[in-house]
Short mmCIF file of C-alpha atoms and ligand atoms in Angstrom, two decimals:
data_model
loop_
_atom_site.label_atom_id
_atom_site.label_comp_id
_atom_site.label_asym_id
_atom_site.label_seq_id
_atom_site.Cartn_x
_atom_site.Cartn_y
_atom_site.Cartn_z
CA MET A 1200 -13.02 -42.29 7.86
CA ASN A 1201 -11.46 -41.35 4.55
CA ARG A 1202 -9.21 -38.35 5.41
CA LYS A 1203 -10.37 -36.66 2.21
CA ASN A 1204 -13.86 -36.25 3.69
CA VAL A 1205 -12.61 -34.57 6.85
CA LEU A 1206 -13.26 -30.84 7.23
CA LYS A 1207 -10.48 -29.31 9.32
CA ILE A 1208 -11.66 -26.21 11.16
CA LEU A 1209 -9.09 -24.18 13.06
CA SER A 1210 -10.69 -21.74 15.53
CA VAL A 1211 -8.85 -18.79 17.00
CA VAL A 1212 -9.76 -17.15 20.31
CA GLY A 1213 -7.95 -14.68 22.53
CA THR A 1214 -10.25 -12.72 24.84
CA ARG A 1215 -12.98 -13.28 27.42
CA PRO A 1216 -15.94 -12.78 25.04
CA ASN A 1217 -14.25 -15.03 22.44
CA PHE A 1218 -14.22 -17.95 24.88
CA ILE A 1219 -17.93 -17.51 25.60
CA LYS A 1220 -18.73 -17.40 21.86
CA ILE A 1221 -16.60 -20.37 20.80
CA ALA A 1222 -17.93 -22.72 23.51
CA PRO A 1223 -21.21 -23.72 21.79
CA LEU A 1224 -19.55 -23.90 18.37
CA LEU A 1225 -16.90 -26.34 19.59
CA LYS A 1226 -19.61 -28.45 21.22
CA GLU A 1227 -21.61 -28.62 17.97
CA MET A 1228 -18.54 -29.31 15.83
CA LYS A 1229 -17.57 -32.17 18.09
CA ARG A 1230 -20.90 -33.87 17.33
CA VAL A 1231 -20.13 -34.00 13.59
CA PRO A 1232 -17.78 -36.91 12.81
CA GLN A 1233 -16.57 -35.32 9.56
CA ILE A 1234 -15.30 -32.23 11.39
CA GLU A 1235 -11.86 -32.12 12.97
CA THR A 1236 -11.25 -29.12 15.22
CA PHE A 1237 -8.08 -27.37 16.29
CA LEU A 1238 -8.22 -24.55 18.85
CA VAL A 1239 -5.66 -21.76 19.04
CA HIS A 1240 -5.51 -19.34 22.00
CA THR A 1241 -3.60 -16.22 21.02
CA GLY A 1242 -2.86 -15.21 24.61
CA GLN A 1243 -4.43 -11.74 24.27
CA HIS A 1244 -6.18 -12.31 27.63
CA TYR A 1245 -4.00 -14.29 29.99
CA ASP A 1246 -4.94 -13.62 33.63
CA ARG A 1247 -6.59 -16.69 35.14
CA GLU A 1248 -9.79 -14.79 35.77
CA MET A 1249 -9.90 -13.49 32.15
CA SER A 1250 -9.02 -16.81 30.51
CA GLU A 1251 -8.69 -20.19 32.32
CA ALA A 1252 -11.78 -19.52 34.44
CA PHE A 1253 -13.90 -19.51 31.26
CA PHE A 1254 -12.42 -22.74 29.96
CA GLU A 1255 -13.39 -24.34 33.27
CA ASP A 1256 -16.89 -22.86 33.62
CA LEU A 1257 -17.79 -23.52 30.00
CA ASP A 1258 -16.09 -26.87 29.67
CA ILE A 1259 -14.00 -25.73 26.72
CA PRO A 1260 -11.24 -28.20 25.79
CA ALA A 1261 -7.70 -26.98 26.39
CA PRO A 1262 -6.32 -25.15 23.35
CA ASP A 1263 -4.27 -27.26 20.94
CA ARG A 1264 -1.86 -24.35 20.61
CA ARG A 1265 -1.16 -21.31 22.76
CA LEU A 1266 0.57 -18.36 21.15
CA PRO A 1267 2.88 -16.34 23.39
CA VAL A 1268 1.40 -12.96 22.52
CA GLN A 1269 -0.25 -11.16 25.49
CA SER A 1270 -0.67 -7.38 25.67
CA GLY A 1271 0.86 -4.69 23.50
CA SER A 1272 0.09 -1.84 21.16
CA PRO A 1273 -2.53 -2.71 18.52
CA ALA A 1274 0.04 -3.06 15.74
CA SER A 1275 2.41 -5.20 17.79
CA GLN A 1276 -0.42 -7.37 19.07
CA ILE A 1277 -1.98 -7.91 15.64
CA GLY A 1278 1.42 -8.32 13.95
CA GLU A 1279 2.69 -10.81 16.52
CA ILE A 1280 -0.47 -12.91 16.36
CA MET A 1281 -0.17 -13.02 12.56
CA MET A 1282 3.48 -14.04 12.71
CA CYS A 1283 2.88 -16.72 15.34
CA LEU A 1284 -0.18 -18.08 13.55
CA GLU A 1285 1.41 -18.37 10.11
CA PRO A 1286 3.48 -21.51 10.88
CA VAL A 1287 0.55 -23.09 12.74
CA LEU A 1288 -1.65 -22.66 9.66
CA SER A 1289 1.01 -24.01 7.38
CA GLN A 1290 1.58 -27.04 9.63
CA TYR A 1291 -2.08 -27.88 10.34
CA GLN A 1292 -3.46 -26.89 6.89
CA PRO A 1293 -7.06 -26.25 7.94
CA ASN A 1294 -9.86 -26.07 5.37
CA VAL A 1295 -11.39 -23.13 7.24
CA VAL A 1296 -10.25 -20.66 9.89
CA LEU A 1297 -13.08 -19.72 12.25
CA VAL A 1298 -13.02 -16.39 14.09
CA VAL A 1299 -15.56 -14.84 16.44
CA GLY A 1300 -16.32 -11.29 17.57
CA ASP A 1301 -14.38 -8.10 16.96
CA VAL A 1302 -11.18 -8.12 18.99
CA ASN A 1303 -7.59 -7.79 17.78
CA SER A 1304 -7.19 -11.58 17.83
CA THR A 1305 -10.19 -11.86 15.48
CA LEU A 1306 -8.74 -9.50 12.89
CA ALA A 1307 -5.19 -10.86 13.19
CA ALA A 1308 -6.35 -14.45 12.64
CA ALA A 1309 -8.55 -13.47 9.69
CA LEU A 1310 -5.64 -11.63 8.04
CA ALA A 1311 -3.19 -14.47 8.65
CA ALA A 1312 -5.65 -16.94 7.13
CA VAL A 1313 -6.46 -14.89 4.07
CA LYS A 1314 -2.75 -14.36 3.40
CA ALA A 1315 -2.29 -18.14 3.62
CA ARG A 1316 -5.23 -18.52 1.17
CA ILE A 1317 -7.37 -20.31 3.71
CA PRO A 1318 -11.11 -19.49 3.76
CA VAL A 1319 -12.28 -17.48 6.76
CA ALA A 1320 -15.60 -17.89 8.59
CA HIS A 1321 -16.60 -14.98 10.84
CA VAL A 1322 -19.18 -15.52 13.54
CA GLU A 1323 -20.85 -12.28 14.70
CA ALA A 1324 -20.32 -10.59 11.35
CA GLY A 1325 -22.01 -7.40 10.20
CA LEU A 1326 -22.32 -5.49 13.47
CA ARG A 1327 -21.52 -1.79 13.05
CA SER A 1328 -21.43 1.08 15.52
CA PHE A 1329 -20.54 3.52 12.70
CA ASP A 1330 -17.92 4.92 15.07
CA ARG A 1331 -14.48 4.43 13.59
CA THR A 1332 -12.78 5.75 16.71
CA MET A 1333 -13.61 2.37 18.30
CA PRO A 1334 -10.82 -0.14 17.67
CA GLU A 1335 -13.48 -2.85 17.46
CA GLU A 1336 -15.26 -1.09 14.57
CA THR A 1337 -12.23 -1.26 12.29
CA ASN A 1338 -11.69 -4.87 13.38
CA ARG A 1339 -15.29 -5.67 12.36
CA ILE A 1340 -15.11 -3.92 8.99
CA LEU A 1341 -11.75 -5.43 8.04
CA THR A 1342 -12.60 -8.95 9.23
CA ASP A 1343 -15.87 -8.93 7.27
CA ALA A 1344 -14.09 -7.60 4.18
CA VAL A 1345 -11.78 -10.63 4.02
CA ALA A 1346 -14.14 -13.32 5.37
CA ASP A 1347 -15.65 -15.85 2.98
CA LEU A 1348 -18.53 -16.92 5.20
CA LEU A 1349 -20.27 -14.35 7.38
CA PHE A 1350 -22.51 -15.59 10.19
CA VAL A 1351 -24.70 -12.79 11.49
CA SER A 1352 -26.32 -12.47 14.92
CA GLU A 1353 -29.06 -9.85 14.34
CA PRO A 1354 -30.94 -8.41 11.32
CA SER A 1355 -29.05 -5.08 11.37
CA GLY A 1356 -25.90 -7.05 10.52
CA MET A 1357 -27.43 -8.38 7.30
CA GLU A 1358 -28.42 -4.86 6.23
CA ASN A 1359 -24.95 -3.52 7.00
CA LEU A 1360 -23.25 -6.24 4.96
CA ARG A 1361 -25.65 -5.75 2.03
CA ARG A 1362 -24.86 -2.05 2.10
CA GLU A 1363 -21.15 -2.87 2.00
CA GLY A 1364 -21.68 -4.96 -1.12
CA ILE A 1365 -21.23 -8.43 0.40
CA HIS A 1366 -22.91 -11.02 -1.82
CA ALA A 1367 -26.04 -12.62 -0.34
CA ASN A 1368 -24.65 -16.14 -0.72
CA ARG A 1369 -21.85 -15.39 1.76
CA MET A 1370 -24.01 -14.17 4.66
CA PHE A 1371 -26.29 -16.12 6.97
CA LEU A 1372 -28.52 -14.84 9.75
CA VAL A 1373 -27.91 -17.54 12.34
CA GLY A 1374 -28.59 -15.96 15.74
CA ASN A 1375 -26.35 -15.28 18.65
CA VAL A 1376 -23.83 -17.79 19.99
CA MET A 1377 -23.22 -15.78 23.15
CA ILE A 1378 -26.90 -16.27 23.94
CA ASP A 1379 -26.60 -20.01 23.19
CA THR A 1380 -24.02 -20.13 25.96
CA LEU A 1381 -26.20 -18.02 28.23
CA ARG A 1382 -29.23 -20.28 27.72
CA ARG A 1383 -27.15 -23.37 28.41
CA CYS A 1384 -25.66 -21.91 31.58
CA VAL A 1385 -28.53 -20.03 33.21
CA PRO A 1386 -29.95 -23.06 35.01
CA GLY A 1387 -26.53 -23.75 36.57
CA ALA A 1388 -25.90 -20.07 37.27
CA ASP A 1389 -28.06 -19.80 40.30
CA CYS A 1390 -25.35 -19.73 42.83
CA PRO A 1391 -26.29 -18.15 46.18
CA THR A 1392 -22.72 -18.63 47.40
CA CYS A 1393 -21.55 -16.43 44.51
CA LEU A 1394 -23.54 -13.59 46.02
CA THR A 1395 -22.35 -14.43 49.51
CA ASP A 1396 -18.77 -14.34 48.26
CA LEU A 1397 -19.43 -10.79 47.07
CA GLY A 1398 -20.59 -9.70 50.49
CA LEU A 1399 -24.28 -9.69 49.54
CA ASP A 1400 -25.12 -12.02 52.40
CA GLU A 1401 -25.58 -9.15 54.84
CA SER A 1402 -29.02 -8.46 53.40
CA SER A 1403 -29.95 -12.14 53.61
CA LYS A 1404 -30.86 -11.42 57.23
CA THR A 1405 -33.84 -9.53 55.83
CA PRO A 1406 -36.71 -11.46 54.18
CA THR A 1407 -36.27 -9.74 50.79
CA PRO A 1408 -33.37 -10.68 48.48
CA PRO A 1409 -30.49 -8.18 48.31
CA LYS A 1410 -31.00 -5.29 45.92
CA TYR A 1411 -27.97 -4.20 43.94
CA ALA A 1412 -26.87 -2.87 40.58
CA VAL A 1413 -24.03 -4.29 38.48
CA LEU A 1414 -21.46 -2.17 36.65
CA THR A 1415 -18.90 -3.17 34.01
CA LEU A 1416 -16.64 -0.75 32.17
CA HIS A 1417 -13.74 -1.39 29.85
CA ARG A 1418 -14.35 0.41 26.56
CA GLN A 1419 -11.13 2.17 25.59
CA GLY A 1420 -12.89 5.42 24.57
CA LEU A 1421 -14.35 5.67 28.06
CA VAL A 1422 -11.81 4.32 30.52
CA ASP A 1423 -8.69 5.64 28.77
CA ASN A 1424 -10.12 9.17 28.85
CA PRO A 1425 -9.56 10.50 32.41
CA GLN A 1426 -12.29 13.18 32.13
CA ARG A 1427 -14.91 10.72 30.93
CA LEU A 1428 -13.88 8.13 33.47
CA MET A 1429 -14.15 10.69 36.27
CA ARG A 1430 -17.59 11.82 35.06
CA VAL A 1431 -18.89 8.26 35.06
CA TRP A 1432 -17.29 7.58 38.43
CA ASN A 1433 -18.97 10.65 39.98
CA VAL A 1434 -22.35 9.51 38.67
CA MET A 1435 -21.73 6.00 40.02
CA GLU A 1436 -20.91 7.40 43.45
CA GLU A 1437 -24.27 9.17 43.45
CA ILE A 1438 -26.12 6.03 42.33
CA GLY A 1439 -24.13 4.07 44.91
CA ASN A 1440 -25.74 6.16 47.62
CA GLU A 1441 -29.13 4.81 46.49
CA ILE A 1442 -28.26 1.20 45.74
CA PRO A 1443 -25.05 -0.80 46.18
CA ILE A 1444 -23.12 -1.26 42.95
CA ILE A 1445 -21.12 -4.42 42.37
CA PHE A 1446 -18.30 -3.58 39.99
CA PRO A 1447 -16.16 -6.46 38.68
CA VAL A 1448 -13.23 -4.50 37.34
CA HIS A 1449 -11.65 -5.35 33.98
CA PRO A 1450 -7.80 -5.21 34.07
CA ARG A 1451 -7.65 -2.23 31.68
CA THR A 1452 -10.07 -0.33 33.92
CA ARG A 1453 -8.26 -1.29 37.10
CA MET A 1454 -5.09 0.31 35.75
CA ARG A 1455 -6.92 3.48 34.71
CA LEU A 1456 -8.74 3.80 38.04
CA GLU A 1457 -5.45 3.38 39.84
CA ASP A 1458 -3.88 6.05 37.61
CA ALA A 1459 -6.74 8.39 38.52
CA GLY A 1460 -6.45 7.52 42.23
CA LEU A 1461 -10.06 6.30 42.40
CA LYS A 1462 -11.05 3.68 44.94
CA SER A 1463 -14.28 2.05 46.01
CA GLN A 1464 -15.82 2.66 49.40
CA ARG A 1465 -15.12 -0.91 50.34
CA GLY A 1466 -15.69 -0.38 54.03
CA LYS A 1467 -19.32 0.65 53.69
CA GLY A 1468 -21.97 -1.89 54.49
CA PHE A 1469 -24.52 -3.08 52.01
CA GLY A 1470 -27.27 -2.81 54.58
CA ASN A 1471 -26.86 0.94 54.25
CA ALA A 1472 -27.13 0.70 50.48
CA GLU A 1473 -23.99 2.71 49.95
CA GLY A 1474 -21.00 2.60 47.76
CA ILE A 1475 -19.35 0.93 44.88
CA ARG A 1476 -17.92 -2.51 45.61
CA MET A 1477 -15.00 -3.20 43.27
CA VAL A 1478 -14.13 -6.85 42.83
CA ALA A 1479 -11.86 -8.81 40.50
CA PRO A 1480 -13.38 -9.95 37.18
CA LEU A 1481 -15.86 -12.74 37.91
CA SER A 1482 -16.03 -16.16 36.36
CA TYR A 1483 -18.83 -16.62 33.83
CA LEU A 1484 -21.20 -18.51 36.13
CA GLN A 1485 -20.63 -16.06 38.96
CA PHE A 1486 -21.24 -13.10 36.69
CA ILE A 1487 -24.43 -14.52 35.16
CA SER A 1488 -25.66 -15.40 38.64
CA LEU A 1489 -25.04 -11.81 39.72
CA GLN A 1490 -26.46 -10.25 36.56
CA ARG A 1491 -29.74 -12.15 36.47
CA ARG A 1492 -30.74 -11.00 39.96
CA ALA A 1493 -29.62 -7.39 39.60
CA VAL A 1494 -32.05 -4.51 39.79
CA MET A 1495 -30.20 -3.03 36.82
CA VAL A 1496 -26.96 -3.35 34.92
CA MET A 1497 -24.84 -0.42 33.76
CA THR A 1498 -22.32 -1.36 31.14
CA ASP A 1499 -20.30 -0.48 28.06
CA SER A 1500 -19.86 -4.18 27.20
CA GLY A 1501 -21.30 -5.49 23.96
CA GLY A 1502 -21.96 -8.96 25.33
CA VAL A 1503 -23.55 -7.75 28.55
CA GLN A 1504 -26.01 -5.57 26.58
CA GLU A 1505 -27.15 -8.72 24.80
CA GLU A 1506 -27.33 -10.84 27.94
CA THR A 1507 -29.47 -8.33 29.86
CA THR A 1508 -31.82 -8.24 26.85
CA VAL A 1509 -32.38 -11.98 27.16
CA LEU A 1510 -32.39 -12.06 30.97
CA GLY A 1511 -34.95 -9.24 31.06
CA VAL A 1512 -32.78 -7.13 33.36
CA PRO A 1513 -32.88 -3.34 32.81
CA CYS A 1514 -29.65 -2.22 31.16
CA LEU A 1515 -28.20 1.27 30.91
CA THR A 1516 -25.72 1.19 28.03
CA LEU A 1517 -23.03 3.70 28.93
CA ARG A 1518 -22.15 4.60 25.36
CA GLU A 1519 -23.20 7.06 22.71
CA ASN A 1520 -23.84 4.32 20.16
CA THR A 1521 -24.17 0.57 19.93
CA GLU A 1522 -23.35 -1.93 17.19
CA ARG A 1523 -26.17 -4.02 18.66
CA PRO A 1524 -29.33 -1.97 17.92
CA ILE A 1525 -31.50 -4.97 18.74
CA THR A 1526 -30.64 -4.41 22.41
CA VAL A 1527 -32.40 -1.03 22.12
CA THR A 1528 -35.37 -2.00 19.92
CA GLN A 1529 -36.09 -5.28 21.70
CA GLY A 1530 -33.95 -4.93 24.79
CA THR A 1531 -34.36 -3.74 28.32
C1 LIG B 2745 -10.22 -6.37 24.45
C2 LIG B 2745 -10.87 -6.04 23.11
C3 LIG B 2745 -12.26 -5.49 23.34
C4 LIG B 2745 -13.08 -6.46 24.16
C5 LIG B 2745 -12.36 -6.81 25.45
C6 LIG B 2745 -13.11 -7.88 26.17
C7 LIG B 2745 -9.36 -5.30 21.33
C8 LIG B 2745 -8.89 -4.10 20.57
N1 LIG B 2745 -10.11 -5.01 22.40
O1 LIG B 2745 -10.08 -5.17 25.18
O2 LIG B 2745 -12.91 -5.30 22.09
O3 LIG B 2745 -14.34 -5.89 24.43
O4 LIG B 2745 -11.04 -7.30 25.15
O5 LIG B 2745 -12.82 -7.93 27.52
O6 LIG B 2745 -9.06 -6.39 20.98
N2 LIG B 2745 -4.68 -7.07 30.71
C9 LIG B 2745 -4.32 -7.77 31.82
N3 LIG B 2745 -4.63 -9.10 31.87
C10 LIG B 2745 -5.27 -9.76 30.88
C11 LIG B 2745 -5.63 -9.03 29.74
C12 LIG B 2745 -5.34 -7.68 29.67
O7 LIG B 2745 -3.74 -7.23 32.75
O8 LIG B 2745 -5.52 -10.97 31.00
C13 LIG B 2745 -4.38 -5.61 30.66
C14 LIG B 2745 -3.09 -5.31 29.92
O9 LIG B 2745 -2.42 -4.30 30.59
C15 LIG B 2745 -3.55 -4.79 28.59
C16 LIG B 2745 -4.92 -4.17 28.90
O10 LIG B 2745 -5.43 -4.95 29.97
O11 LIG B 2745 -2.68 -3.86 28.03
C17 LIG B 2745 -5.86 -4.20 27.72
O12 LIG B 2745 -5.96 -5.53 27.20
P1 LIG B 2745 -6.30 -5.77 25.63
O13 LIG B 2745 -6.49 -7.19 25.38
O14 LIG B 2745 -5.34 -5.03 24.78
O15 LIG B 2745 -7.65 -4.98 25.44
P2 LIG B 2745 -8.97 -5.03 26.30
O16 LIG B 2745 -9.20 -3.70 26.91
O17 LIG B 2745 -8.95 -6.23 27.17
N1 LIG B 2746 -18.31 -11.35 32.05
C1 LIG B 2746 -17.84 -12.25 33.01
N2 LIG B 2746 -17.28 -11.76 34.16
C2 LIG B 2746 -17.17 -10.41 34.40
C3 LIG B 2746 -17.65 -9.51 33.42
C4 LIG B 2746 -18.20 -10.00 32.26
O1 LIG B 2746 -17.96 -13.46 32.83
O2 LIG B 2746 -16.66 -10.04 35.47
C5 LIG B 2746 -18.88 -11.88 30.80
C6 LIG B 2746 -20.26 -11.38 30.45
O3 LIG B 2746 -21.27 -12.17 31.02
C7 LIG B 2746 -20.25 -11.50 28.93
C8 LIG B 2746 -18.80 -11.26 28.56
O4 LIG B 2746 -18.05 -11.42 29.75
O5 LIG B 2746 -20.60 -12.82 28.57
C9 LIG B 2746 -18.60 -9.90 27.97
O6 LIG B 2746 -17.25 -9.69 27.77
P1 LIG B 2746 -16.60 -8.24 27.79
O7 LIG B 2746 -17.53 -7.29 28.44
O8 LIG B 2746 -15.24 -8.39 28.33
O9 LIG B 2746 -16.42 -7.92 26.23
P2 LIG B 2746 -17.39 -7.37 25.08
O10 LIG B 2746 -18.60 -8.21 25.06
O11 LIG B 2746 -17.66 -5.93 25.36
O12 LIG B 2746 -16.55 -7.51 23.86
#
C-alpha cells in the first residue's frame, strides 16, 4: 500500500476501564487495511490484576510502548506521562492520537498530542457530573476542550458539548464501547468456577443458585474521606447481615481500608448469609460472571453503572451525582 494512504492512529491507555474501552476499537481498526495502529500503555495501572489480566481476557495486543509512569500526585502523573509521550509522538508521527475515558492518562495524552499539533480523538466525550471536585470531571472538560473529534456514548453528552460551544461537525453520537466489550464477552463470561473460586460454592449444595450482592468502591471523594468510608462500611455491614456481599477491592480502597483498620468478616460462612467478602480485583470475565448473576450491585464505578444497566441487574449508585444520567433514566 502507498504509505501516503495510511492513517496512523496512536492510542493511549493507562487504567483498567481504558483497557476495556480500547479493546473493541483496536479490533475494528485492525480490520481496516489503511489504518496502522500503535498502542501506548502509560503505566498508570500496573498491578497484574489491574492491567495484564485485561490484556489476556480481552485479547488486546501487547502495547507497542510502555511508559514508566505508575502512581503519583496528579501533577506528577500527568506531567510525567506528557514528558514520556512527547518523544514517542515525535518518533512515530501519528495522524491522530486516540484517547478514551476520563482518567489522568486520558488528559495527559490529549495535552501532549495537542502540544505536538497532532489531532486528538476522544472516545466517551461529553459526559459531565457537574461536580468539579471530581478529578475525572476536570479531565473530561479539558480533554473535550482540546479534542478535534468527540465520540459520544449517550445523548446527554451531545447536549453538554453543544452547551459548551463545541461545533456540531466535531461530535458524533456513536454509542458505548464499554458495552461493545460487554456484549462480546457475556457469552464467555458464564464461569461457574469463578463463583466457586470466590467461595460461593457452599450454597451450590442447595437447589437454588447462590444469592449475593456485589460491591465496588474506589471513587476518591468517597474512599479518601475516612468519615464517608466508615459510613458506607457500616451500611455494608448491615446489608451483609441480610445477603453476602462480594467486594473486589480496588488498590486505592485497600490502602484506605487498611488505614482505617477495617476488615471483612472473612471467616463467616455464606450459608449464613453474613458478612462482606473482600477479594482482590477480579479479571474482566470473572467480574462480569459475578455481576450478571448478582441480586444487586452497589458501586461508585462509572463503567459498572453502565454494565448493570445492560445486564438488567439492579444497581445502587453510591454517589450524589452521575455523569451517566442514562443509567438512571433507562437503567436499573
Ligand atoms: C483511576 C482514575 C479513575 C478511574 C480508576 C479506574 C484518575 C484521576 N483516576 O483511579 O478515574 O475510575 O482509575 O480504576 O485518573 N495502585 C496500585 N496498583 C495499581 C494502580 C494503582 O497499587 O495497579 C494504587 C497506588 O497506590 C495509587 C492508587 O492506587 O496511588 C490510586 O491509583 P491512580 O491510578 O492514581 O487512581 P485510581 O484511584 O486508580
Ligand atoms: N471490573 C473488573 N474487575 C473488578 C472490578 C471492575 O473487571 O474487580 C471492571 C468492570 O466490569 C468495568 C470496569 O472494570 O468494566 C470499571 O472500571 P473501574 O470501576 O475501575 O473504573 P470507572 O469505570 O469507574 O472509571
